[in-house]
Structure formats: C-alpha cells, structure tokens
Coordinates of C-alpha atoms in Angstrom, one line a residue:
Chain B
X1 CA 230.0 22.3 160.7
X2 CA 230.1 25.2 163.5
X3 CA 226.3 26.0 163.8
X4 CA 225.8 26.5 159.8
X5 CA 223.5 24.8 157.2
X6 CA 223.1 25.3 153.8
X7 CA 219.7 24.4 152.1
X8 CA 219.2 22.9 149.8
X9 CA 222.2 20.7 149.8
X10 CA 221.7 19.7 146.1
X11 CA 219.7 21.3 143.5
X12 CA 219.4 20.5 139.5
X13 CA 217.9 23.7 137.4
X14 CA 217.5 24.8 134.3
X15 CA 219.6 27.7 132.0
X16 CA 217.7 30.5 132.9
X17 CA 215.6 30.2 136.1
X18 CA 216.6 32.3 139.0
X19 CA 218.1 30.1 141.8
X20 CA 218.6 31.2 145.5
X21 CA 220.7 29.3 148.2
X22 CA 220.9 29.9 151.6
X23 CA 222.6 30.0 154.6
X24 CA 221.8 29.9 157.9
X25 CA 223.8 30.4 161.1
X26 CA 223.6 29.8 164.7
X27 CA 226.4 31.3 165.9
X28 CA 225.7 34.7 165.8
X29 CA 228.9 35.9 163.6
X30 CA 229.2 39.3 161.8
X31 CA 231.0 37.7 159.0
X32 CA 229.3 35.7 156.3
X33 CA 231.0 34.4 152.9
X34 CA 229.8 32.3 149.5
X35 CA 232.7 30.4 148.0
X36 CA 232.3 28.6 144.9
X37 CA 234.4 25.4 144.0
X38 CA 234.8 24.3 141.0
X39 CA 237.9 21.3 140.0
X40 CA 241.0 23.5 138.7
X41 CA 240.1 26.5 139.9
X42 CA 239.6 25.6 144.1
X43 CA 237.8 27.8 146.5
X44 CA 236.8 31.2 144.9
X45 CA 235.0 34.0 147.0
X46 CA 231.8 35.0 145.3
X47 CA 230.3 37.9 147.7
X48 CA 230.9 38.8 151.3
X49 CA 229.0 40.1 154.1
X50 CA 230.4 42.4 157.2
X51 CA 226.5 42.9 158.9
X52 CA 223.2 43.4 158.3
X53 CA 222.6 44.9 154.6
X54 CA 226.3 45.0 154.6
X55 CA 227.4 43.4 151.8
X56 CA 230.7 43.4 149.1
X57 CA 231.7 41.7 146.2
X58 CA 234.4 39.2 145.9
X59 CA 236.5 37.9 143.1
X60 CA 233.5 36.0 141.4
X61 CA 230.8 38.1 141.9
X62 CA 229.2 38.1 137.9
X63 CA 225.6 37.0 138.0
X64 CA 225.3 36.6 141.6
X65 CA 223.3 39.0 144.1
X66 CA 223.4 38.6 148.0
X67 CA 221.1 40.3 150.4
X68 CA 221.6 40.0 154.7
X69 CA 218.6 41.1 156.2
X70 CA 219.1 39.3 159.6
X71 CA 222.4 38.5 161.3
X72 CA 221.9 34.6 160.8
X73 CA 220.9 34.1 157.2
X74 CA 222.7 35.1 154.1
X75 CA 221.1 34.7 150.8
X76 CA 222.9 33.6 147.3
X77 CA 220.9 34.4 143.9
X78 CA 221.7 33.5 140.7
X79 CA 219.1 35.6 138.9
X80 CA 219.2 33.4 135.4
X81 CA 221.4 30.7 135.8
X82 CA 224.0 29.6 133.2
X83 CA 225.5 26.4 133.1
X84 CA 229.0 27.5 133.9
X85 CA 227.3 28.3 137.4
X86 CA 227.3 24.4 138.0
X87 CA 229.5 24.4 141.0
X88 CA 229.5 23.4 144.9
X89 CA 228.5 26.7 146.9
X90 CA 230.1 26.8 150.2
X91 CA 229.0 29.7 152.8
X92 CA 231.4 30.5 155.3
X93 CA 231.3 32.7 159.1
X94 CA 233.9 34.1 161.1
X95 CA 233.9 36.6 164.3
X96 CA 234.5 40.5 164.6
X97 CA 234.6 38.9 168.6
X98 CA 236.9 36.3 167.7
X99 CA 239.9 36.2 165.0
X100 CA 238.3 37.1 162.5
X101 CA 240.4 35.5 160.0
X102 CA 239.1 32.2 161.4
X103 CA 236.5 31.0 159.1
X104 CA 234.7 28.0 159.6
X105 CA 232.6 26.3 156.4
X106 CA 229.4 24.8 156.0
X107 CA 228.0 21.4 154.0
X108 CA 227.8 23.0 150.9
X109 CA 224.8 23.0 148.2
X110 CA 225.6 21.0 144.7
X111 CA 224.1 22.9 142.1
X112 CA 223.6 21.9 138.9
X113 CA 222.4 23.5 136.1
X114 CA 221.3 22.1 133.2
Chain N
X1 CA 250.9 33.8 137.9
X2 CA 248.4 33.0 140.4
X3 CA 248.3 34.1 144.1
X4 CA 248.9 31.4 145.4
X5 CA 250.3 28.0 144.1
X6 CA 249.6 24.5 145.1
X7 CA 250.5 21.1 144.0
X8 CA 247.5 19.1 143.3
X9 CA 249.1 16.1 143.9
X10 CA 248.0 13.3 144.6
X11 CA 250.0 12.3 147.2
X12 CA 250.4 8.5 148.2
X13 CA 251.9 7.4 151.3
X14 CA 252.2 4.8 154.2
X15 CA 250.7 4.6 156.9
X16 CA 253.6 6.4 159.9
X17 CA 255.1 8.7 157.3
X18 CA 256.1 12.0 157.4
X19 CA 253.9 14.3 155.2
X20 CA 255.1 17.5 153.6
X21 CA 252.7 19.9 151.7
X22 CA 253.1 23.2 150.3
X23 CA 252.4 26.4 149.2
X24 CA 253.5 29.4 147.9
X25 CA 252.2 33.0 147.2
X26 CA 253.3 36.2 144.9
X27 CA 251.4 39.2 147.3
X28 CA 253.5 40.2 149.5
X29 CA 250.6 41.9 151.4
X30 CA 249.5 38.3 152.7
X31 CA 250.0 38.5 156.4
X32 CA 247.6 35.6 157.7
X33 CA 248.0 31.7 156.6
X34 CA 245.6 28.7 157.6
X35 CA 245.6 25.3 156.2
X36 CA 242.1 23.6 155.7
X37 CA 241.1 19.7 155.6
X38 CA 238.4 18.9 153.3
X39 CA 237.2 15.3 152.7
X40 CA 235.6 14.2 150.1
X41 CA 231.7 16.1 149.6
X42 CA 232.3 17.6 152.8
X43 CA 232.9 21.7 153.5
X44 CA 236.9 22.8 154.3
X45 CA 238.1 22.5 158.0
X46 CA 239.7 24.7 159.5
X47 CA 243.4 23.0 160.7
X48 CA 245.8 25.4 161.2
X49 CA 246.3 29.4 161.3
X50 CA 249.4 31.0 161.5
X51 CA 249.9 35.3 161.6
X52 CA 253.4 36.0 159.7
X53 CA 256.4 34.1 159.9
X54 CA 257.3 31.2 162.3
X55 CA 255.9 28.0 163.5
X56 CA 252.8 26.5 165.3
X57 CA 252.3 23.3 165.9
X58 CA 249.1 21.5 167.4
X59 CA 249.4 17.4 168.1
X60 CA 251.1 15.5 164.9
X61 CA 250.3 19.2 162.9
X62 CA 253.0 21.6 162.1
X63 CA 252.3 24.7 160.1
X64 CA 255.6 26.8 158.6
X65 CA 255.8 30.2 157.4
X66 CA 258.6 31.4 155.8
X67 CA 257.8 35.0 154.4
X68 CA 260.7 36.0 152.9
X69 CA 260.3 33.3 150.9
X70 CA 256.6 33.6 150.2
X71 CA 256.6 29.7 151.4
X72 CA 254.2 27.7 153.9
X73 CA 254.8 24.3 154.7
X74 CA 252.3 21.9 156.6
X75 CA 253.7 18.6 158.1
X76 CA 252.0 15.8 159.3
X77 CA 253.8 13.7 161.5
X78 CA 253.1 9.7 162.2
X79 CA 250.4 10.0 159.5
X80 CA 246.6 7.7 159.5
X81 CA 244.6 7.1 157.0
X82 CA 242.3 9.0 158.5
X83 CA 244.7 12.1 157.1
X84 CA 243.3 10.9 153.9
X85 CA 241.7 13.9 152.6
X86 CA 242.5 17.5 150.4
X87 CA 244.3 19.9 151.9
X88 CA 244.2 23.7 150.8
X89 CA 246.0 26.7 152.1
X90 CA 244.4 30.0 152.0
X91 CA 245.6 33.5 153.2
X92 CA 244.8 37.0 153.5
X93 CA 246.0 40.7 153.9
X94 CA 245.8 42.3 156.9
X95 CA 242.1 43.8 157.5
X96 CA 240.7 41.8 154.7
X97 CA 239.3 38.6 155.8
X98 CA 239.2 37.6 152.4
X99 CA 240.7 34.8 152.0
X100 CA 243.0 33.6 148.5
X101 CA 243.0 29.7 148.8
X102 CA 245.2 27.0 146.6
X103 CA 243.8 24.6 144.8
X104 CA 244.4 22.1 146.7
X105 CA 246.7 19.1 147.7
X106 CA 245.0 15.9 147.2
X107 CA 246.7 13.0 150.1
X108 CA 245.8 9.4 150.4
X109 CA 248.0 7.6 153.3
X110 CA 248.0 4.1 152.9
X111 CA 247.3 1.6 155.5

C-alpha cells in the first residue's frame, strides 16, 4: 500500500461523538486525499491537501474538517458524527516530483456509526 | 447525468477470456484516465493511467481512450482468476489532481 497506513482500520461510534482518522505516510508526498466509499455512490473525494496547512475541500466535504500539520500525517474529523457517515475512508498520496495524477491508496478505516 | 458512468456489472467469465470494461464521461475538461483494481476490503490499485486519447498497454492490460467519444475501454487479455476483483475508472482535468471515479465494475473470472 505504497508506505501509507490508516489507523484505526475499523472503528464503531456513536451519533454524536467526534471521530478522527488518520493517515500516515512514508513516502514523503505533497499530495494527500480522504475518499469515502460508500455502495452506489463509489469513490467520493472528501478534502484534499497540497502541503503543510494546505488544505481544500472536495465534493463531500459537509461535516468533515482536515488539518496537515506535518508532511506525513493528514488528519480526518468528523466533529459529531451522523450515521449517514458510516462509510470506508480511504486516504490517498501522490507526487508534485512524480505524476502527480498518480495516486496510490491506503487500507482504509471502516467506520461505523451507530 | 453523472461524470462519469460505469456498469456495475457483475461480470462472469472463464478462465482465458477476453475482458472488456468500460467507461464513459460528460466533462469534456477530463484530460487524464487511470483504471484502478480493488479487491475485496482492500484500498484501489493503481493499474493503468493514460493522458488524452490513444493506447497503452502494460503485460495482458490495455487501456483505450477515445475522447471524441468521451469513451475508455480497459481489456484484459488471457484473463485469471486472480483478475477477480472491482475495477473503477477515475479521471481528472488538467491541473486538478482530483480525481472523478465510476462506481465500479464488479468481475469474477471463472476457473
């Protein structure tokens, strides 16, 4: 999984409690992603980052916040989680170096919210 | 419409077949095209990438793009079981490096 883990790789919650994932990269790559999959809808991009405290939403960003305070961790929160946040969370890399466009997936985290 | 369109499938085949999935997009603006590999409770792969139209091909994998079409095509020649997976598309503008993916393309190649 290129030098990325995802921890934890499965977490159940309640409705309500703030919940953050994270990512964690050995590869030294500007680019960090969160996906989110979810069946009928496939692989939808939550927030992006382009560097350090460089960060943008993506299509799904509602009730999600990100922070990037070191090149190899990137940090998902759900500040009060809802149900229809129940979802495999996928973080992503790719290279300013390299292609860019290349981007290579961790484990994933199962979260579940109850 | 959706971006980008993708049979779910599944798809059943024997083992030595050709394989033949799809994909096809509305935004004009997409200029890059990958195809990712995800089994089942693992992350997406990275397979193919493409930049506009053509061909590239990489051992028993072929990726097509036909832009004037707004059509990729991913073939899978002499085909394993161990090709049993999901496969999804994605693509991006130009400068964007966000990536619109499919849904997915669910293939089980029989033994």
């Amino acid at each position: 999984d290129a030098g990325i883990t995802q921890s934890p790789r499965h977490k159940v919650t309640e409705t309500g409690t703030p919940v953050t994932l994270r990512c964690h990269q050995t590869e030294n790559h500007r680019y960090m992603y969160w996906y989110r999959q979810d069946p009928g809808h496939g692989l939808r991009l939550i927030h992006y980052s382009y560097g350090v405290k460089d960060t943008d939403k993506g299509e799904v960003s509602d009730g999600y916040s990100v922070s990037r305070s070191k090149t190899e961790d990137f940090l998902l929160t759900l500040e009060s989680a809802t149900s229809s946040q129940t979802s495999v969370y996928f973080c992503a890399i790719s290279d300013s170096s390299g292609d860019p466009y290349e981007q290579y997936f961790g484990p994933g985290t199962r979260l579940t919210v109850t | 419409q959706k971006e980008v369109e993708q049979d779910p499938g599944p798809l059943s085949v024997p083992e030595g077949a050709i394989v033949s999935l799809n994909c096809t997009y509305s935004n004009s603006a997409f200029q890059y095209f990958m195809w990712y590999r995800q089994y089942s409770r693992k992350g997406p792969e990275l397979l193919m990438y493409t930049y506009s139209s053509g061909n590239k091909e990489d051992g028993r994998f072929t990726a097509q793009v036909d832009k004037s079409s707004k059509y990729i095509s991913l073939f899978i020649r002499d085909s394993q079981p161990s090709d049993s997976a999901t496969y999804l598309c994605a693509m991006s503008p130009a400068g964007s490096y966000q990536l619109t993916f499919g849904k997915g393309t669910k293939l089980s190649v029989i033994p």
